[in-house]
mmCIF file of C-alpha atoms and ligand atoms in Angstrom:
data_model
loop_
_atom_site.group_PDB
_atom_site.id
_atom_site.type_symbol
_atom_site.label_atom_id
_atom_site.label_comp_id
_atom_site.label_asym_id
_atom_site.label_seq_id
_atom_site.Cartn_x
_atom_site.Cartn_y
_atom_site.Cartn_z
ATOM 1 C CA UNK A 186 -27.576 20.102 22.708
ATOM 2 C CA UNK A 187 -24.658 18.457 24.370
ATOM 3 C CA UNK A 188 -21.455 19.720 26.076
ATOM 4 C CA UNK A 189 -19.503 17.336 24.801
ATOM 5 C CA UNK A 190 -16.320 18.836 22.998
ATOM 6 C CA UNK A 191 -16.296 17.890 19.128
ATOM 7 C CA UNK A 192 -13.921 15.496 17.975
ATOM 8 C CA UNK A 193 -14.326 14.064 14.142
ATOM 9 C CA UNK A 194 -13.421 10.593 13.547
ATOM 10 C CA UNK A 195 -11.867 9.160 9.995
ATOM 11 C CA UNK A 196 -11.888 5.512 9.836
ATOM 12 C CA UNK A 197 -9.889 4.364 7.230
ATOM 13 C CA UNK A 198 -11.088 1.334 4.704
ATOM 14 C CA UNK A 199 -9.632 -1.494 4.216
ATOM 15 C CA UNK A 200 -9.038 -1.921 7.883
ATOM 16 C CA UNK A 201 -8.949 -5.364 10.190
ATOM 17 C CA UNK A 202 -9.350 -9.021 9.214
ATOM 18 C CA UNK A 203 -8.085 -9.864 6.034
ATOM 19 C CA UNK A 204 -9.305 -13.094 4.073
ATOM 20 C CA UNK A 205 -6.224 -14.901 5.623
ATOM 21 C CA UNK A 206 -6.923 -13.754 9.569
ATOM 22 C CA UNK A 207 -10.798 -15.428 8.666
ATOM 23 C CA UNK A 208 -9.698 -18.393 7.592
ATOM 24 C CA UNK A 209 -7.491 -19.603 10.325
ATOM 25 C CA UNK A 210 -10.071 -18.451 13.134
ATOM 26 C CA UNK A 211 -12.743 -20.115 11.164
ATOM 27 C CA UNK A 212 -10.159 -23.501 11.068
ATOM 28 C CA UNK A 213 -9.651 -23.257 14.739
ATOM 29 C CA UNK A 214 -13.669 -22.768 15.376
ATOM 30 C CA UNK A 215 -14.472 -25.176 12.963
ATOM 31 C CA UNK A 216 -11.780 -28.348 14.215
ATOM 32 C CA UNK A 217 -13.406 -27.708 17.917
ATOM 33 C CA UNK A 218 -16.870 -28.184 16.651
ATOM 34 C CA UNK A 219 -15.747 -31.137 14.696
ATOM 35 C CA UNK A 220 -13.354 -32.741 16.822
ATOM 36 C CA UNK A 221 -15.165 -31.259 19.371
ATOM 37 C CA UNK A 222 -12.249 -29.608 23.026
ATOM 38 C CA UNK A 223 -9.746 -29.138 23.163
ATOM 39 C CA UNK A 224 -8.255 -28.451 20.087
ATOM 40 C CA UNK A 225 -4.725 -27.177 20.677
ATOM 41 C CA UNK A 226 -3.594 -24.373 18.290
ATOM 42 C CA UNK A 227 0.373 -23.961 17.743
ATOM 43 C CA UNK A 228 1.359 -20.141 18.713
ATOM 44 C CA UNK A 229 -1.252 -17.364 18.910
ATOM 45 C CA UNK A 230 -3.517 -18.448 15.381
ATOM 46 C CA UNK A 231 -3.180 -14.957 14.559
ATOM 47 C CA UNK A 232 -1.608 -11.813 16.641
ATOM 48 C CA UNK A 233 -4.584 -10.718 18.540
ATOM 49 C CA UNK A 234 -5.384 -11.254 22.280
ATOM 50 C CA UNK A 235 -8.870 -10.549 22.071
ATOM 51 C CA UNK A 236 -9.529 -13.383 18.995
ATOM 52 C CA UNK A 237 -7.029 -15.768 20.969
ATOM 53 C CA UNK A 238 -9.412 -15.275 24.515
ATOM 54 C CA UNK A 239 -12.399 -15.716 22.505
ATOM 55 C CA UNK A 240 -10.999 -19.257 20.737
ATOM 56 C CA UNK A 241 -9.984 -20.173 24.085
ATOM 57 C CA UNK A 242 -13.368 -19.970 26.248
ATOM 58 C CA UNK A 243 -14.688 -22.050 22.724
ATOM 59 C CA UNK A 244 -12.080 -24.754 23.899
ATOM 60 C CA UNK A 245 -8.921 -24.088 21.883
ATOM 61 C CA UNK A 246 -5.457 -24.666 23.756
ATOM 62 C CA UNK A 247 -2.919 -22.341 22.582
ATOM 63 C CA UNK A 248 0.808 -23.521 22.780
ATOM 64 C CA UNK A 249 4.641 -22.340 21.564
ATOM 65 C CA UNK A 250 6.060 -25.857 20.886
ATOM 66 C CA UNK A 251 4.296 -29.453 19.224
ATOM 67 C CA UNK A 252 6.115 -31.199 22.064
ATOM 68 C CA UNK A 253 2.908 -29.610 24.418
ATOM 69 C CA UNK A 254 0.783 -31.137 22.577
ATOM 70 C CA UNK A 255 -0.488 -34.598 24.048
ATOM 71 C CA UNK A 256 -0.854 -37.605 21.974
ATOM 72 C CA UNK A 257 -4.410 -37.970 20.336
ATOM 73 C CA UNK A 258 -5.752 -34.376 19.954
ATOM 74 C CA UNK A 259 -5.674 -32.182 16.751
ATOM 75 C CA UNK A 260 -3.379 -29.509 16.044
ATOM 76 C CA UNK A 261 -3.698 -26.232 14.047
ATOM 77 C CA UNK A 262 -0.895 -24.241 12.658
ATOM 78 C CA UNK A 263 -1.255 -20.770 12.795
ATOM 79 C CA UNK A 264 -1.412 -18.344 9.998
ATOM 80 C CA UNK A 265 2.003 -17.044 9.920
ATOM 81 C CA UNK A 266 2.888 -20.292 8.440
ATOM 82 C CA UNK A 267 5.682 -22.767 10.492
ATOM 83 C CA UNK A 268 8.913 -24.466 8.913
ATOM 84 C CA UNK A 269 8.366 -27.855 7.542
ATOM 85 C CA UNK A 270 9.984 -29.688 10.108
ATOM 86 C CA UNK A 271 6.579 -28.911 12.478
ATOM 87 C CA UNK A 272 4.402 -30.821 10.414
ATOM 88 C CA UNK A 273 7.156 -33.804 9.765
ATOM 89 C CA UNK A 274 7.057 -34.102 13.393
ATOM 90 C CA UNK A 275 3.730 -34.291 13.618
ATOM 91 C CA UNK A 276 3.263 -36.939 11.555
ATOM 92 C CA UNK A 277 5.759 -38.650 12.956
ATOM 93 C CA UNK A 278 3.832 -38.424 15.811
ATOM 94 C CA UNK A 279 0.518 -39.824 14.412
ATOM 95 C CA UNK A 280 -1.434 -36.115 15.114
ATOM 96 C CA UNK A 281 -4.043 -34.816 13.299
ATOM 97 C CA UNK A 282 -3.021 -31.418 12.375
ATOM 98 C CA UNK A 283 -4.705 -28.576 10.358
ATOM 99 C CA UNK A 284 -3.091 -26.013 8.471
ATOM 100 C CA UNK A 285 -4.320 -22.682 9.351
ATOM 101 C CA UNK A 286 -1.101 -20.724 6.999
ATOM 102 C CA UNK A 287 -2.164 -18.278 5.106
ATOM 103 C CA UNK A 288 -2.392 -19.356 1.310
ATOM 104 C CA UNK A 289 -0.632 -16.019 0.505
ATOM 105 C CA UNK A 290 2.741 -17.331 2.620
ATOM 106 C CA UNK A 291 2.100 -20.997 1.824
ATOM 107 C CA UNK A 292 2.908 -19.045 -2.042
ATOM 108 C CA UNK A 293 6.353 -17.862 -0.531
ATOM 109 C CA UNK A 294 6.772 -20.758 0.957
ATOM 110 C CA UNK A 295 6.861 -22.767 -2.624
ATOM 111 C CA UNK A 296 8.954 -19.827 -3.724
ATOM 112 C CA UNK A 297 11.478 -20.322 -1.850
ATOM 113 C CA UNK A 298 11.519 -23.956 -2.754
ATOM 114 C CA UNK A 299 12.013 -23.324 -6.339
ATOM 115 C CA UNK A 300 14.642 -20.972 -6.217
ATOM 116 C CA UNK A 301 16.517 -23.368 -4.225
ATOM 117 C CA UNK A 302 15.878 -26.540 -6.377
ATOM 118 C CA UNK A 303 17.236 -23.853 -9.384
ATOM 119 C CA UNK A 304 20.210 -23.370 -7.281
ATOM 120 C CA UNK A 305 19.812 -19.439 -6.165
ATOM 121 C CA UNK A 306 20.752 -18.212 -3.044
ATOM 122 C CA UNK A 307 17.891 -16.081 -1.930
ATOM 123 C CA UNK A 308 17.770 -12.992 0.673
ATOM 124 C CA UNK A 309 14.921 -12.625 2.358
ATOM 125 C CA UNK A 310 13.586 -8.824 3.284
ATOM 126 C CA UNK A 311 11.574 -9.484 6.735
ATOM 127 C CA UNK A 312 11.636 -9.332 10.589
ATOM 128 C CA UNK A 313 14.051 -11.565 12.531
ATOM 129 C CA UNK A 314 12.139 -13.589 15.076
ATOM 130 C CA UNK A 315 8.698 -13.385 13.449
ATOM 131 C CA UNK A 316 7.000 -16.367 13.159
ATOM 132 C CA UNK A 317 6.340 -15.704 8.954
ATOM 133 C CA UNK A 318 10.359 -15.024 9.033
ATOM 134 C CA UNK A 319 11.099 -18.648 10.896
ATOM 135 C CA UNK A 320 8.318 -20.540 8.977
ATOM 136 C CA UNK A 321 10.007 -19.183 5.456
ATOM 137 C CA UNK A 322 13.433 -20.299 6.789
ATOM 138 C CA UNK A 323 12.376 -23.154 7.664
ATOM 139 C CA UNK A 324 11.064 -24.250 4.476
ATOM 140 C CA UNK A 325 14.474 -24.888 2.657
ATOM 141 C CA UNK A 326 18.422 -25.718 3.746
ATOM 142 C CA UNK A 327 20.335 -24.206 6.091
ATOM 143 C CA UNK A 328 22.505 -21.725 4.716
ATOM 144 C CA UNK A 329 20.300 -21.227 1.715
ATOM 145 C CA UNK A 330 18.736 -18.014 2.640
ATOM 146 C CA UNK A 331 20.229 -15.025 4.037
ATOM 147 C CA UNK A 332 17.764 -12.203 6.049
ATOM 148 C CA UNK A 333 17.367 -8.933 4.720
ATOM 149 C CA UNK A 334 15.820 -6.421 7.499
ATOM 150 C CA UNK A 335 17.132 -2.832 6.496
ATOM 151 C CA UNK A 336 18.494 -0.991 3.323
ATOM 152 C CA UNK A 337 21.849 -1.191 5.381
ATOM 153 C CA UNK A 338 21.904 -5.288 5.349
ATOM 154 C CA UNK A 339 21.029 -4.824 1.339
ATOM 155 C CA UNK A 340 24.044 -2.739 1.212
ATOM 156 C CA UNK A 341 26.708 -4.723 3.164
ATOM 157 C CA UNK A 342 25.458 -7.984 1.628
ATOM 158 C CA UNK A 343 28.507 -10.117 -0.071
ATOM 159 C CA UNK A 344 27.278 -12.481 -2.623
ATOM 160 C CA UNK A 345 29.589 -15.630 -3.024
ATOM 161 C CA UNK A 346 27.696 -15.996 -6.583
ATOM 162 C CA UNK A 347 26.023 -12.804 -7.280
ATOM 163 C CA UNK A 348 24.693 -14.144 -11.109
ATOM 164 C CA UNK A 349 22.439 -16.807 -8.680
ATOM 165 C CA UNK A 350 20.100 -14.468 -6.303
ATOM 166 C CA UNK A 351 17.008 -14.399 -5.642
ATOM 167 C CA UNK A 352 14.777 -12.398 -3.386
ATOM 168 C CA UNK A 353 11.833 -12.601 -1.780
ATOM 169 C CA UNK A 354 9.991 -10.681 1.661
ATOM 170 C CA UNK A 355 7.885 -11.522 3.982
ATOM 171 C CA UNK A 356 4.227 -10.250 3.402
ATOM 172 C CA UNK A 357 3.465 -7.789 6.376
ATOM 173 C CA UNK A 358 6.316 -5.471 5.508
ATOM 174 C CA UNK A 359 5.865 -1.938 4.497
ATOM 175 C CA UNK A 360 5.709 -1.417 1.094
ATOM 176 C CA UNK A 361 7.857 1.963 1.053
ATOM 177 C CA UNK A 362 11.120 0.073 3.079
ATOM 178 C CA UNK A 363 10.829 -2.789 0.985
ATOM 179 C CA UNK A 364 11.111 -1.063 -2.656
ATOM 180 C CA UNK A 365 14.052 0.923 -0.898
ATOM 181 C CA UNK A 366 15.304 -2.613 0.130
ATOM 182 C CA UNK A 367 14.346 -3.935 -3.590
ATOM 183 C CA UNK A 368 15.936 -1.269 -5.234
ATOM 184 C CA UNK A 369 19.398 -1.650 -3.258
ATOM 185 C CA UNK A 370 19.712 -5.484 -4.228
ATOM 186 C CA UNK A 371 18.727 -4.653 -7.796
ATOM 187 C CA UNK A 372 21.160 -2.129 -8.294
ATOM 188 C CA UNK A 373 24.064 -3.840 -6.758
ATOM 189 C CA UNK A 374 22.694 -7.627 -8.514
ATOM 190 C CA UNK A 375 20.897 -6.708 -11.561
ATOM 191 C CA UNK A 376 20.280 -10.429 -12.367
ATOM 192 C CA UNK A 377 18.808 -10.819 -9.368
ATOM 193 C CA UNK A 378 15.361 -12.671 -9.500
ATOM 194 C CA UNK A 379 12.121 -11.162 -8.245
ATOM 195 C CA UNK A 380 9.537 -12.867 -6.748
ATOM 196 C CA UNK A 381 6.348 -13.855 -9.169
ATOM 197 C CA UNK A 382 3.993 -11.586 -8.223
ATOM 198 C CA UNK A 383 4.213 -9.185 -5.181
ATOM 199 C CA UNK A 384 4.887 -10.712 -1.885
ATOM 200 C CA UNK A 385 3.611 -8.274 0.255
ATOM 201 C CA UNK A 386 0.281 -9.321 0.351
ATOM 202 C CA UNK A 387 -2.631 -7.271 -1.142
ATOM 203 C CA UNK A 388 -4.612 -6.849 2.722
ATOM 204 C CA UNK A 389 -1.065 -5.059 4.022
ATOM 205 C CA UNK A 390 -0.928 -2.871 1.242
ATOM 206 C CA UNK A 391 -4.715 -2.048 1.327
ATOM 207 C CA UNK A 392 -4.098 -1.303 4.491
ATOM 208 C CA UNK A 393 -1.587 0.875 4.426
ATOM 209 C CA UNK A 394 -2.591 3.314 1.278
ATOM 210 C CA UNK A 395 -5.842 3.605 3.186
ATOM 211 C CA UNK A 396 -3.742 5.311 6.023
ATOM 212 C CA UNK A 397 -1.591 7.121 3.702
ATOM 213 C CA UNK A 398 -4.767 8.501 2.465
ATOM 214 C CA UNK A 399 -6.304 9.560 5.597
ATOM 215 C CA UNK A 400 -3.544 10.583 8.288
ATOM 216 C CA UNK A 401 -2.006 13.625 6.728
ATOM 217 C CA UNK A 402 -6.152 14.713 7.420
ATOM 218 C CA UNK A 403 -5.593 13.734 11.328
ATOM 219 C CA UNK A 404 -4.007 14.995 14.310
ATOM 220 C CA UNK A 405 -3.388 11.617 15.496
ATOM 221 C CA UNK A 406 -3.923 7.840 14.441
ATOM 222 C CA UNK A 407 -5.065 5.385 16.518
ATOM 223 C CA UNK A 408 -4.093 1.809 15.327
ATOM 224 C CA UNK A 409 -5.809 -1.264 16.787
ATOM 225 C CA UNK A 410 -3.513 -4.052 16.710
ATOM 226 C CA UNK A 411 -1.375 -6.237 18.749
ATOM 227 C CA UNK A 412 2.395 -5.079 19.914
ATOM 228 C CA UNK A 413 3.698 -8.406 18.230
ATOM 229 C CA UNK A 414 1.249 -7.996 14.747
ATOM 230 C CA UNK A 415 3.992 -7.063 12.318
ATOM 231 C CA UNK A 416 1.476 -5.214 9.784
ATOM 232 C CA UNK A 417 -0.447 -3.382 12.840
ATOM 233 C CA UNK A 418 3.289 -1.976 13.847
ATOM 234 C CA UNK A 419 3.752 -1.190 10.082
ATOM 235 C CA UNK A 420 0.314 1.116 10.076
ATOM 236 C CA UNK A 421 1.637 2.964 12.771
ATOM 237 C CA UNK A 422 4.677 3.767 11.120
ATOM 238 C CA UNK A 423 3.188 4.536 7.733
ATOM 239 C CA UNK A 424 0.911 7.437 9.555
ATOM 240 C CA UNK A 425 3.979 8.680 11.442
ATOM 241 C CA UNK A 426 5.854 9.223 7.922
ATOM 242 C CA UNK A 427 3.227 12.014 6.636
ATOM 243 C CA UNK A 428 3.806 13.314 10.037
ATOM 244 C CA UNK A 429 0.634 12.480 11.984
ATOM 245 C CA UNK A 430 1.484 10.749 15.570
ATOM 246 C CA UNK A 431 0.016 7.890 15.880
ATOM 247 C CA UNK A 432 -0.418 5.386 18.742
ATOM 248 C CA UNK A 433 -1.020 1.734 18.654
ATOM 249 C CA UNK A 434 -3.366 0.078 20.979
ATOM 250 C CA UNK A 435 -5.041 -2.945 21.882
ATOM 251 C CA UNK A 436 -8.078 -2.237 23.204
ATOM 252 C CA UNK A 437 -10.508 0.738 24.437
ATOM 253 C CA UNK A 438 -9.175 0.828 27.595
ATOM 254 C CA UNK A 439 -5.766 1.589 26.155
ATOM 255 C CA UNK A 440 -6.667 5.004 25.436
ATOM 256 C CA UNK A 441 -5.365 7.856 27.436
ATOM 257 C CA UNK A 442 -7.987 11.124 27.164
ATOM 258 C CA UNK A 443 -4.905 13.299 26.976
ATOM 259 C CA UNK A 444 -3.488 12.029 24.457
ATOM 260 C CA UNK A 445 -6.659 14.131 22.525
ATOM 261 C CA UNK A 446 -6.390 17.276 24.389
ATOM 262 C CA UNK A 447 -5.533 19.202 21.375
ATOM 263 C CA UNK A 448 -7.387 16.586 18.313
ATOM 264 C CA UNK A 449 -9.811 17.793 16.540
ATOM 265 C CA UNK A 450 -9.873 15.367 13.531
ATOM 266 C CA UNK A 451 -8.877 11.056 15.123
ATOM 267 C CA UNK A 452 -8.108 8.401 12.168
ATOM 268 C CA UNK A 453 -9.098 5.038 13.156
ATOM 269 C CA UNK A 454 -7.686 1.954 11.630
ATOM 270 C CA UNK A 455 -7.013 -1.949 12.513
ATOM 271 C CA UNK A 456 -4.565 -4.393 11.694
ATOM 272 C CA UNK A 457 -5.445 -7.827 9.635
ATOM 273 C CA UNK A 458 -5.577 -9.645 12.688
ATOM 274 C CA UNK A 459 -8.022 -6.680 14.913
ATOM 275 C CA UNK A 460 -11.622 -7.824 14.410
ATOM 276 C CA UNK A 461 -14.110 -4.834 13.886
ATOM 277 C CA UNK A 462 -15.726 -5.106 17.264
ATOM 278 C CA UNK A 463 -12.975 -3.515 18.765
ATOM 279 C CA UNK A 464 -12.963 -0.769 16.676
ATOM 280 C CA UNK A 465 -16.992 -0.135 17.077
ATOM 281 C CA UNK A 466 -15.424 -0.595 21.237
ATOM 282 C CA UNK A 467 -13.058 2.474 20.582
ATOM 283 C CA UNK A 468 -15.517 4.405 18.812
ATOM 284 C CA UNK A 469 -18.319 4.049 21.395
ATOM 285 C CA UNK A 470 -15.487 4.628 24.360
ATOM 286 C CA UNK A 471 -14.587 7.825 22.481
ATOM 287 C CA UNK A 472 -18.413 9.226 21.710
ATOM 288 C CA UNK A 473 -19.016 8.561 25.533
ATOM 289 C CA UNK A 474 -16.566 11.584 25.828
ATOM 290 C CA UNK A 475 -17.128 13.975 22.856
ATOM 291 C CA UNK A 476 -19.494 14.829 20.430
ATOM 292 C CA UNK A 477 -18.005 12.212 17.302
ATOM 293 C CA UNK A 478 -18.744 12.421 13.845
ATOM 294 C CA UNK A 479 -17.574 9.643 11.631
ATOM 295 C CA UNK A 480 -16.788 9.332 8.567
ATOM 296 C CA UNK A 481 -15.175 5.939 6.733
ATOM 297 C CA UNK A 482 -12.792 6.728 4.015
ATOM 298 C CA UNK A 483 -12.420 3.959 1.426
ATOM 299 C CA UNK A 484 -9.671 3.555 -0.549
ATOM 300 C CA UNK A 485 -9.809 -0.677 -2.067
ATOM 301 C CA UNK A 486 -12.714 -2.795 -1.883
ATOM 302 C CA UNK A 487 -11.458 -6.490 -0.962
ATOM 303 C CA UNK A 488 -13.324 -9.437 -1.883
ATOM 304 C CA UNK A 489 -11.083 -12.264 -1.498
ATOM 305 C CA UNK A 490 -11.447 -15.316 -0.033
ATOM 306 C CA UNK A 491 -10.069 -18.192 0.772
ATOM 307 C CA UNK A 492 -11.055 -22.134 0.399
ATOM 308 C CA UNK A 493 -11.701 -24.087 3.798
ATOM 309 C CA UNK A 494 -9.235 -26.979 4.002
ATOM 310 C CA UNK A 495 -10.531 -30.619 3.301
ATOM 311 C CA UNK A 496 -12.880 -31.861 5.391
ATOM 312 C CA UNK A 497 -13.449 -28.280 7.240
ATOM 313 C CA UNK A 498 -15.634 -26.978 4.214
ATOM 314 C CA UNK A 499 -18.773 -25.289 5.476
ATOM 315 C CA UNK A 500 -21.935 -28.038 5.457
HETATM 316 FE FE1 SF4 B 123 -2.514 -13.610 4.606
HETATM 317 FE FE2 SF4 B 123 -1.841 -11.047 4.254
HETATM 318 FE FE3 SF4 B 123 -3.670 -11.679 6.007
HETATM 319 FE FE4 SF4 B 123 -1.125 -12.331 6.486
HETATM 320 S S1 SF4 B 123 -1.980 -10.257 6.350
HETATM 321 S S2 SF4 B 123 -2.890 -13.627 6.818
HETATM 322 S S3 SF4 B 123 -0.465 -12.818 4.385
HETATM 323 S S4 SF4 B 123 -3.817 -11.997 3.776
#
């Protein structure tokens, strides 16, 4: 018998690392046992303190800029993907560098090429500031590509040619703004050009219809992911639109008891870049306090994966 009072925990599936997230860390831990420390890793390799503290104490040196990297050590580039300038520089340089994007925005990346070299003008749905966002720009002329972040900036948009347009997004957006977004730009440029495939890649939207699924079930959500993760802010959203609070955090400690005064029924999820141990951290933190059931609702099974680069292949 226990006193604890009962609280029932959903954990939604697909949640945390997606095949992109695995792939950089597994560059980064890979270059320091080849090259052996410090390996120095341009911007966080992915948007989670706890994965950046544990590549650190294995001898990765994170830093914002190339120019604080010295001469003679390897640099990776993390997987948000930077403009092509970064590398050029790096080269120019004599570096070693490793390419940690994601192979999902590496395939925006060559979008955007394409449309340019065909002579569109492209808007492009995402975040100002985020690293994807700058990376993407970065990949084509100034002047070439005009940012898209609300239905309002699809509205007010003036086209100088609006027969040459092309979109494309940035791939931790939420699905629901975007085809709002999408749907503005085709009504008002029906020749506009869509992007081959989805952008938004399949982990973000995973994760998201798994909270969809689960949070109108909850009284709150609790969403492990960084403040500066882009699809962790988007799960948090997503659960607030059926109308359950939810509450991002980083960590275990982050949690504030009365915030569950009145739950009965917690849904768990992570972001791509959250590794599971934090969420088996929340879920112990929580069943030191209340009498937990869980149950993991799943609504995709993922089994991509993503190729090593050359020369970091597993032996
Ligand atoms: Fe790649 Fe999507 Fe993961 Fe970003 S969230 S690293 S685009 S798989």
């Amino acid at each position: 018998m226990t006193d604890l009072p009962p609280l029932s925990i959903l954990i939604a599936a697909p949640r945390g690392f997606c095949a992109g997230v695995d792939r950089a860390i597994t560059i980064v831990e890979r270059a320091i046992e080849k090259y052996g420390p410090p390996v120095y890793v341009r911007h966080e390799i992915v948007h989670n303190k706890y994965v950046v503290d544990s590549l650190k104490a294995k001898g990765a040196v994170f830093v914002e800029e190339l120019d604080m990297v010295p001469d003679g050590v390897p640099v990776v580039f993390s997987a948000h993907g930077v403009p092509k300038a970064v590398p050029a520089k790096a080269e120019q340089r004599g570096l070693s560098y490793l390419d940690a994007t994601c192979p999902l925005v590496s395939k925006v990346h060559r979008q955007a090429e394409r449309q340019v070299q065909a002579g569109r003008h492209i808007l492009f749905i995402g975040h100002k500031g985020h690293p994807e966002v700058i990376g993407t720009f970065g990949q084509v002329p100034e002047g070439s590509m005009t940012l898209i972040e609300t239905n309002e900036d699809a509205e007010a948009f003036e086209a100088e040619d609006p027969y040459n347009l092309a979109f494309l997004t940035q791939t931790t957006l939420s699905v629901d703004d975007t085809a709002a977004m999408v749907t503005t730009l085709r009504r008002r440029f029906p020749s506009i050009i869509a992007p081959k495939g989805e952008d938004i890649c399949y982990a973000t939207s995973n994760r998201q219809a798994a909270v969809k699924a689960i949070a109108p079930r909850c009284d709150l959500m609790l969403v492990i992911g960084a403040p500066n993760s882009s699809n962790s802010l988007r799960l948090a959203e997503v659960a607030e639109r059926t109308g359950t609070p939810a509450r991002l955090i980083q960590r275990a400690d982050d949690i504030d008891l009365a915030w569950l005064d009145t739950v009965r029924t917690l849904g768990i999820t992570a972001g791509a870049s959250a590794p599971e141990v934090l969420v088996r951290e929340v879920v112990e933190r929580l069943a030191s306090r209340f009498a937990v059931t869980e149950e993991q609702v799943e609504t995709a099974r993922e089994t991509i994966a993503f190729k090593m680069p050359r020369g970091l292949e597993a032996a």
